[in-house]
Coordinates of C-alpha atoms in Angstrom, one line a residue:
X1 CA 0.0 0.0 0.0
X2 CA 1.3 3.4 -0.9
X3 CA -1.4 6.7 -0.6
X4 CA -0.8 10.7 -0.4
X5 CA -3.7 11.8 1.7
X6 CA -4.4 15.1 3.7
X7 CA -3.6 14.9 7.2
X8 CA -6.2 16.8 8.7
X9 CA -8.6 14.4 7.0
X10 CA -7.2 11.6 8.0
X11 CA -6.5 12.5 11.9
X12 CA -10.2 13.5 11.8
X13 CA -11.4 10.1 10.2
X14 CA -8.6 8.1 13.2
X15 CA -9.9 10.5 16.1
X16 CA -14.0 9.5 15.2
X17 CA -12.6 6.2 15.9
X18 CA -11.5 6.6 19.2
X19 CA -14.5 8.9 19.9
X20 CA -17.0 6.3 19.0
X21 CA -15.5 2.8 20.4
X22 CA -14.9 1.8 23.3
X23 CA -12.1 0.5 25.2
X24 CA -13.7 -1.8 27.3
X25 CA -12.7 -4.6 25.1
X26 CA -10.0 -7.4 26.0
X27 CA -9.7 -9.0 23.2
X28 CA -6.0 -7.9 21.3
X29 CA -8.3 -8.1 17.6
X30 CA -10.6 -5.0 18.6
X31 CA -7.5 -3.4 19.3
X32 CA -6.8 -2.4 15.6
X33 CA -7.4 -0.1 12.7
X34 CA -8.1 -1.6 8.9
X35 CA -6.4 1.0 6.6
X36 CA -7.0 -0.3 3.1
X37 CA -6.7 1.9 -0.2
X38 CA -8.3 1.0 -3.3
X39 CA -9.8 3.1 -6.7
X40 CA -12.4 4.9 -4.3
X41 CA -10.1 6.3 -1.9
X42 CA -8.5 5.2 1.8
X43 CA -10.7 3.3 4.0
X44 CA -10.9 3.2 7.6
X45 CA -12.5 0.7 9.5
X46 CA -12.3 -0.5 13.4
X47 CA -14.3 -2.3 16.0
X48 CA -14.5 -2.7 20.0
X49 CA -16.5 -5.8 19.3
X50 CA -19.7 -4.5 19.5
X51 CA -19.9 -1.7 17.0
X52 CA -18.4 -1.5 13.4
X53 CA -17.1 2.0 12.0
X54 CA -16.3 2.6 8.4
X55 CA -14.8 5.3 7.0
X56 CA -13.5 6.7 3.9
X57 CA -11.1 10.0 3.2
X58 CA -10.0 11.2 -0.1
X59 CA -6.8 9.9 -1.3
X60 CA -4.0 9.7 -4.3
X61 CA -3.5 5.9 -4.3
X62 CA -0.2 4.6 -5.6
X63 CA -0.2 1.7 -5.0
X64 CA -3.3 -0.6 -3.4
X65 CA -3.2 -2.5 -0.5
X66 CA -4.1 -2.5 3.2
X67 CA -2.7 -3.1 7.1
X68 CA -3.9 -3.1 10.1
X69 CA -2.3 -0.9 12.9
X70 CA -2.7 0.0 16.3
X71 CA -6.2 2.8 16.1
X72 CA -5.1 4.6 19.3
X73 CA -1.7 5.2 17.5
X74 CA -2.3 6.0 14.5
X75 CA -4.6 8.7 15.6
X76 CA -2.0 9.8 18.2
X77 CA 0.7 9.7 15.5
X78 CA -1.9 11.7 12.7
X79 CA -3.3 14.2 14.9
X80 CA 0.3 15.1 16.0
X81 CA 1.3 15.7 12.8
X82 CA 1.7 19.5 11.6
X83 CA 2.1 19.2 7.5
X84 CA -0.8 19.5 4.5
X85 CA -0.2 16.1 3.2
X86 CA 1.0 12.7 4.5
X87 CA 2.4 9.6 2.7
X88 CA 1.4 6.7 4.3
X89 CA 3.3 3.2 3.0
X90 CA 3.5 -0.4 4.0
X91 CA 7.3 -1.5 4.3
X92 CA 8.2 -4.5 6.2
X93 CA 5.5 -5.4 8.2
X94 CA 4.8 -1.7 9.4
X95 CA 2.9 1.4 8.6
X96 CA 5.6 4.1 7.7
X97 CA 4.2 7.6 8.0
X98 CA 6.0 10.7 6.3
X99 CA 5.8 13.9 6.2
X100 CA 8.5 16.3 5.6
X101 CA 11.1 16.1 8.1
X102 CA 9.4 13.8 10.1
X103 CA 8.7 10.1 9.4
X104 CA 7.1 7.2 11.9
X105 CA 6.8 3.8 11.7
X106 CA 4.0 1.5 12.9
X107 CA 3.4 -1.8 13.4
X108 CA 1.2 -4.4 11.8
X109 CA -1.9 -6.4 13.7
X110 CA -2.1 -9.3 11.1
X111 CA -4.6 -10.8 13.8
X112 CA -6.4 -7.8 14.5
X113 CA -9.0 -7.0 11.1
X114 CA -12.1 -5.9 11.7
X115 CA -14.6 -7.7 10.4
X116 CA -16.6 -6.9 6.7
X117 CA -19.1 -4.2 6.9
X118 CA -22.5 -5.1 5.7
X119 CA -25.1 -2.9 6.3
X120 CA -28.8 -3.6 6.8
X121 CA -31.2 -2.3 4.4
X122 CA -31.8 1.6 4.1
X123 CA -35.3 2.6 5.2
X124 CA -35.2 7.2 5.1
X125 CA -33.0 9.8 5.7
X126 CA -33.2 12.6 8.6
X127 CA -30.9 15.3 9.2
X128 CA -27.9 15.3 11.3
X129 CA -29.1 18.4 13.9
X130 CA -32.6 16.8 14.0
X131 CA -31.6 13.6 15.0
X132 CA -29.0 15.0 17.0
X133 CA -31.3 17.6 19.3
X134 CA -33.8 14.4 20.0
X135 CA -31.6 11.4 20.1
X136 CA -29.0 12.9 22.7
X137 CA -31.7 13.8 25.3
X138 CA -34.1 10.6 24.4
X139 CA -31.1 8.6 25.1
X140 CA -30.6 10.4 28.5
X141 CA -33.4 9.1 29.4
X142 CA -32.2 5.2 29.1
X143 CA -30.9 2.9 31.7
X144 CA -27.5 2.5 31.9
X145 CA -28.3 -0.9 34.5
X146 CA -27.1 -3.8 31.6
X147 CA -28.8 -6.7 33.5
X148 CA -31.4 -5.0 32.1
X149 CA -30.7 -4.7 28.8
X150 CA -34.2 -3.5 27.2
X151 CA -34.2 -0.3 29.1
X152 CA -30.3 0.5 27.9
X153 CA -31.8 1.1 24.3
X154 CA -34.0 4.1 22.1
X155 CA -36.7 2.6 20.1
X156 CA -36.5 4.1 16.8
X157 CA -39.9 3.7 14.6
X158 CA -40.4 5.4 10.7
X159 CA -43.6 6.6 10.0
X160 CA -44.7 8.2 6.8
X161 CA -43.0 11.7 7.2
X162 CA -41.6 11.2 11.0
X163 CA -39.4 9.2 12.9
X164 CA -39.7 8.1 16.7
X165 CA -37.8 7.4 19.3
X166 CA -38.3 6.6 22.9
X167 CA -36.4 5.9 26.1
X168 CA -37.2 5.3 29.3
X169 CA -35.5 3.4 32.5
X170 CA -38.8 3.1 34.2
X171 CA -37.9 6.5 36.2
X172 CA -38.9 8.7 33.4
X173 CA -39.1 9.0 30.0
X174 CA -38.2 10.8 26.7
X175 CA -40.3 10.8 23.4
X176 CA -39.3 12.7 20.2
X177 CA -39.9 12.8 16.6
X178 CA -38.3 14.7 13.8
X179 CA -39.0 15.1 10.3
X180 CA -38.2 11.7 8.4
X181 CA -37.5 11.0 4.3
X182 CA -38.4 7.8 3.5
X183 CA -36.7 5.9 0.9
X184 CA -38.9 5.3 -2.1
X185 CA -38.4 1.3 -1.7
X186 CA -36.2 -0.1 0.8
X187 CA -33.4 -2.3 0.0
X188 CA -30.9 -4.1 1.2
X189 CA -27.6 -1.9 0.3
X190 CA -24.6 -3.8 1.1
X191 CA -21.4 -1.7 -0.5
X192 CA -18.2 -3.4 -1.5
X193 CA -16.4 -4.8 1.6
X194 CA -13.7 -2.5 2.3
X195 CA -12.2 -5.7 3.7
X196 CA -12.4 -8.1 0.8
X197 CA -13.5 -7.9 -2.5
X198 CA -16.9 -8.4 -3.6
X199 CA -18.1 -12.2 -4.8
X200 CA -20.4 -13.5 -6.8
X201 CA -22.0 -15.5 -4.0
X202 CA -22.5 -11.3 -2.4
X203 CA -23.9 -10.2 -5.5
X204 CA -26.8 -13.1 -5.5
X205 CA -27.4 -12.5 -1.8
X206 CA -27.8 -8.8 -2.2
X207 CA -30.1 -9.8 -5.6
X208 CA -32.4 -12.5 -3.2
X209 CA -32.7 -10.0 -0.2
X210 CA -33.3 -6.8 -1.8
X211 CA -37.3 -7.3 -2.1
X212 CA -37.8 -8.6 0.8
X213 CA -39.9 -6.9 3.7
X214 CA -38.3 -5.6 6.9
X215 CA -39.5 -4.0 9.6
X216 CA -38.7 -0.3 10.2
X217 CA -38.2 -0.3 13.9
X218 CA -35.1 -0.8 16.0
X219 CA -34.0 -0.8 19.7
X220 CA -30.6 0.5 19.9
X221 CA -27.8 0.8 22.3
X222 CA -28.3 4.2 23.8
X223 CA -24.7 4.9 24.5
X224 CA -23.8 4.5 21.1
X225 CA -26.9 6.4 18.9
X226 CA -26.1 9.4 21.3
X227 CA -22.5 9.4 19.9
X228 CA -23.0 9.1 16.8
X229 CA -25.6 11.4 16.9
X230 CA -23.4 14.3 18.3
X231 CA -20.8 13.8 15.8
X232 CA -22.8 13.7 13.0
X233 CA -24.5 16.8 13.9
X234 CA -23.2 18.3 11.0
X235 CA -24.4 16.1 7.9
X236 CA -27.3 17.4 6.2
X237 CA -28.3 13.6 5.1
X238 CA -28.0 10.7 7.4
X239 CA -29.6 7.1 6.0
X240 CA -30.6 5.4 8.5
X241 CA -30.5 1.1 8.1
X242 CA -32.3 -1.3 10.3
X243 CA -33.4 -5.1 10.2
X244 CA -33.9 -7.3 13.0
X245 CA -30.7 -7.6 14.0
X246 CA -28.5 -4.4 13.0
X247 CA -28.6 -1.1 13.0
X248 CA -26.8 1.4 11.1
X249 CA -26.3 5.1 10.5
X250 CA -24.4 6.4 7.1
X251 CA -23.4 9.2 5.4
X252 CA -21.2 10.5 2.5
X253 CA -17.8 9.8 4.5
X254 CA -18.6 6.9 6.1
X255 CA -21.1 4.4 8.3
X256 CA -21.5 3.2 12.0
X257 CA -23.4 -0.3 12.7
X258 CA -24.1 -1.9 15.8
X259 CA -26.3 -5.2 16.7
X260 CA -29.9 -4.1 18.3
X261 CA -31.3 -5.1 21.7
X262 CA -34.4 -7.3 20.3
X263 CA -37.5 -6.1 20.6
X264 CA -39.3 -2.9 21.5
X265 CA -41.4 -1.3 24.1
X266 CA -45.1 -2.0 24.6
X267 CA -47.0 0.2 22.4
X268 CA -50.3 0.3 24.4
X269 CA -48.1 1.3 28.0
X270 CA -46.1 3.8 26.2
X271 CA -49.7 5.5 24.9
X272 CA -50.6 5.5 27.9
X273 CA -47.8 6.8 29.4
X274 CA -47.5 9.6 27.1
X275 CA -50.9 10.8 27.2
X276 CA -50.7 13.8 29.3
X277 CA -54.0 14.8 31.7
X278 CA -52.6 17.7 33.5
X279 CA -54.2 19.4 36.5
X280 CA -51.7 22.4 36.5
X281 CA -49.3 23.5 34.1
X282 CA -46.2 25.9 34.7
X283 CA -44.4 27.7 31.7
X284 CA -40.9 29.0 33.0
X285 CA -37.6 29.2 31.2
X286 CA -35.8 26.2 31.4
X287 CA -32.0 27.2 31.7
X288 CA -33.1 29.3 35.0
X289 CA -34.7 27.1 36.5
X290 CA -31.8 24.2 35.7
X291 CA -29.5 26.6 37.6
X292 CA -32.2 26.7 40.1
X293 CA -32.4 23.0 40.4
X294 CA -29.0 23.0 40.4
X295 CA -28.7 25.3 43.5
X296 CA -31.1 23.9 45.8
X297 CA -29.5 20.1 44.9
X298 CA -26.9 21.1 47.6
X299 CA -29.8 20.5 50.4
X300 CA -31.5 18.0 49.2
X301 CA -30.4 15.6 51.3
X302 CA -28.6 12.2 50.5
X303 CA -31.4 11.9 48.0
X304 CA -31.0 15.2 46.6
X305 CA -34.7 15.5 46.9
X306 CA -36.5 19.0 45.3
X307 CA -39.6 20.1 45.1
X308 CA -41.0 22.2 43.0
X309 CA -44.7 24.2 44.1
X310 CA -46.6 26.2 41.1
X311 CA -47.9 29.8 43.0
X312 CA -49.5 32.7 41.9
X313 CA -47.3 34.1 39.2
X314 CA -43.9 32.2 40.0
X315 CA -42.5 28.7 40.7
X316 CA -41.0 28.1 44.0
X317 CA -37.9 25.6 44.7
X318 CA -37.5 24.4 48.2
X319 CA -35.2 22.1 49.2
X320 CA -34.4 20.9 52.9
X321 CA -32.3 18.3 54.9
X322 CA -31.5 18.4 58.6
X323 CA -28.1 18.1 57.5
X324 CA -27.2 20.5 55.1
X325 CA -30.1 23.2 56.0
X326 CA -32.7 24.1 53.5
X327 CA -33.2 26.5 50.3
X328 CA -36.0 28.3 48.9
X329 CA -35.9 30.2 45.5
X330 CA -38.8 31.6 43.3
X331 CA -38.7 31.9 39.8
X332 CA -41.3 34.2 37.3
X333 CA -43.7 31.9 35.6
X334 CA -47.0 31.5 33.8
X335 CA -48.9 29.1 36.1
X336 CA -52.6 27.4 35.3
X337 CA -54.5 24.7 37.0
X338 CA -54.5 23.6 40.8
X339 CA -51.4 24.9 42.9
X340 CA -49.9 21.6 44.0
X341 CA -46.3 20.2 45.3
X342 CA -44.4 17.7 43.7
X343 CA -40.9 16.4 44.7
X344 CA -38.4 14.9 42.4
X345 CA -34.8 13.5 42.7
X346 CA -32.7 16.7 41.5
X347 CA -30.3 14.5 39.1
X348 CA -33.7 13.7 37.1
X349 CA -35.1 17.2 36.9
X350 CA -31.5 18.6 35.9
X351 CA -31.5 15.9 33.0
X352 CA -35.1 16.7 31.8
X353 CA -34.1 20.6 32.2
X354 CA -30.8 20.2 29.6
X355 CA -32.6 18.4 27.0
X356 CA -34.4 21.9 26.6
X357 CA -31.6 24.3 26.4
X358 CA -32.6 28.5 25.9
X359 CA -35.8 27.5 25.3
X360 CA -38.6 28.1 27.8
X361 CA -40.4 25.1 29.1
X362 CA -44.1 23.9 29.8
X363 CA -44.3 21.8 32.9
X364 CA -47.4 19.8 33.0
X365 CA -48.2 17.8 36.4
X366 CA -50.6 15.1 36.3
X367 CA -52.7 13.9 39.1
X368 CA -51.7 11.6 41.6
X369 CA -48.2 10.3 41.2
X370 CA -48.3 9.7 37.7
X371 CA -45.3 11.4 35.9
X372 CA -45.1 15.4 35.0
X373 CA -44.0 16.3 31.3
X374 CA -41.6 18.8 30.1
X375 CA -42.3 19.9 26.7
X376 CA -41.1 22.8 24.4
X377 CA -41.9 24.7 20.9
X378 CA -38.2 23.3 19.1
X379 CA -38.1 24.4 15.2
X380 CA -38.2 20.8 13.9
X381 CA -38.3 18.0 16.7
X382 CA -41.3 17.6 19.2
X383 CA -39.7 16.7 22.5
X384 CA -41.6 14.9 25.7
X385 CA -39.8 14.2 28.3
X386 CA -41.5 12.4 32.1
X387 CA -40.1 12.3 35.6
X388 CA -41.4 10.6 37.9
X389 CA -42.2 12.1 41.3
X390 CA -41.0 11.1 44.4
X391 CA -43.8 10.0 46.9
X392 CA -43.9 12.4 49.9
X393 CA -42.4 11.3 53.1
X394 CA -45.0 10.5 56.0
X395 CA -45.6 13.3 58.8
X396 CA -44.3 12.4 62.0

């Protein structure tokens, strides 16, 4: 292998590696980095076991080939690297890196290849800011307990001209939907392998599977939607894949795929869930009322307990521990409906509170201890997100 390509490219491509696997993994062949170059370019692809990224960078290929290296490394040694252009060439066994003045040598994994991306068939497209401003608070909302690994994921559903997605870690909950391009007819789009070439056993597997039916839904690792949401922010067209068993996001520079969690939520409890009957609603702005939160979580006790009490023209914030004393603040808002109190853990509120930055909120609490919603008026997305209130401590 022999390939001219831009650093600043490349050390972008190697850091989105780091940035989106893990390093929980033991195993020495998650540890490595497939750089292969071909006709199209220089490919990039890794895995921590769990999820696959691809990714592909412009490049002047001399010669074609591939290696696998070291990923933390190589995107230490590239990011380090203070030149236009790099020329990156296999020599012995290693990965020699030049620039002028400067050259580094790396060595080769054999036993360390990713394996072949495949991705599951393409069902729409969304934007990268609209999946980012609902995914990243939806997935929040998600457990992060693994022995129960339904409540780790985000349901993602297609409609005709939106796409869902839900969390919750029986605590609260998060509910969005953004605006959603659905692909004329879905098929299964598996690209050239940028590990092997293609066969023609692929190309009759690709022809058999391509009409076939799949189910627009997926439950998928929360962690990992919520990264790859925030670093995609930027894309204006994100396809999104799904079949019963994968999941995948790509783009024009690249893709991210992961295996799903099995099968969704309820439909009926999440209605029901999510159908608001509020008997007093509070408008307020929501960043002032984070700081408020925020404030008061100092005395709120080992449980970080704060309550929140709707009065006339204002929200009040008390928060007390025989410990750590007690706080009171009061906030301007819009308040309708019966004056009650409601206490929450403070870690909850603060989390709904972000998911709505400079943007006011409408609080909407429910009778009896069923959750109360945060909603707001965002440009694009439509936003729900429930706590669950903490049940008042008996009187003594």
């Amino acid at each position: 292998m022999d390939v001219t390509a831009p650093v600043a490219r490349l050390a972008a491509a190697a850091s989105f590696l780091l940035r989106m696997l893990t390093g929980r993994s033991l195993q020495p062949s998650h540890a490595g980095a497939l750089l292969r170059a071909d006709d199209a370019g220089l490919h990039l692809v890794a895995t921590d076991g769990e999820v696959i990224v691809h990714l592909h960078t412009p490049a002047t290929v001399h010669t074609p080939g591939e290696v696998v290296v070291p990923r933390r490394a190589v995107a230490e040694t590239l990011t380090s690297l203070d030149a236009a252009d790099a020329r990156l060439t296999v020599q012995g066994g290693r990965l020699s890196i030049r620039i002028p003045g400067a050259r580094f040598a790396l060595p080769s994994l054999p036993d360390a290849a990713p394996p072949p991306v495949h991705l599951p068939p393409a069902h729409g497209t969304v934007t990268g800011d609209d999946l980012r401003t609902a995914a990243v608070p939806v997935a929040g909302a998600a457990s992060r307990e693994h022995a129960l690994p339904l409540f780790t994921g985000v349901r993602l559903r297609a409609h005709a001209t939106t796409l869902s997605l839900l969390a919750t870690d029986r605590f609260r909950l998060a509910a969005a939907s953004i605006p959603w391009h659905p692909t004329s007819a879905p098929a299964r789009h598996r690209p050239p392998s940028p590990t092997a070439p293609s066969t023609p056993a692929t190309d009759t597997t690709t022809h058999e599977t391509a009409t076939t039916p799949v189910p627009a839904e997926a439950l998928v690792p929360a962690a990992v939607l919520a990264r790859a949401a925030q670093h995609l922010s930027r894309e204006q067209t994100i396809h999104v894949h799904a079949d019963d068993d994968l999941f995948a996001l790509s783009w024009e520079g690249g893709s991210i795929t992961t295996p799903t969690l099995g099968t969704g939520y309820p439909d009926a409890q999440m209605s029901r869930l999510l159908d608001i009957s509020a008997i007093c609603t509070v408008e307020t702005d929501a960043d002032t009322l984070a700081q408020a939160v925020d404030r008061a979580t100092a005395y709120g006790g080992p449980h970080g307990r704060v309550t929140l009490q709707p009065i006339e023209g204002a929200l009040l914030i008390r928060a007390d521990d025989p410990l750590t004393g007690e706080s009171e603040q009061t906030l301007k808002a819009t308040t309708d409906g019966t004056h009650i109190v409601r206490s929450f853990q403070a870690r909850l509120l603060l989390d709904a509170l972000r998911a709505f930055p400079h943007h006011p909120v409408q609080l909407q609490f429910q009778p009896d201890m069923r959750a109360t919603a945060f909603t707001a008026s965002l440009p694009t997305t439509t936003l729900n997100y429930l706590v669950v209130p903490l049940r008042t401590p008996p009187t003594t």
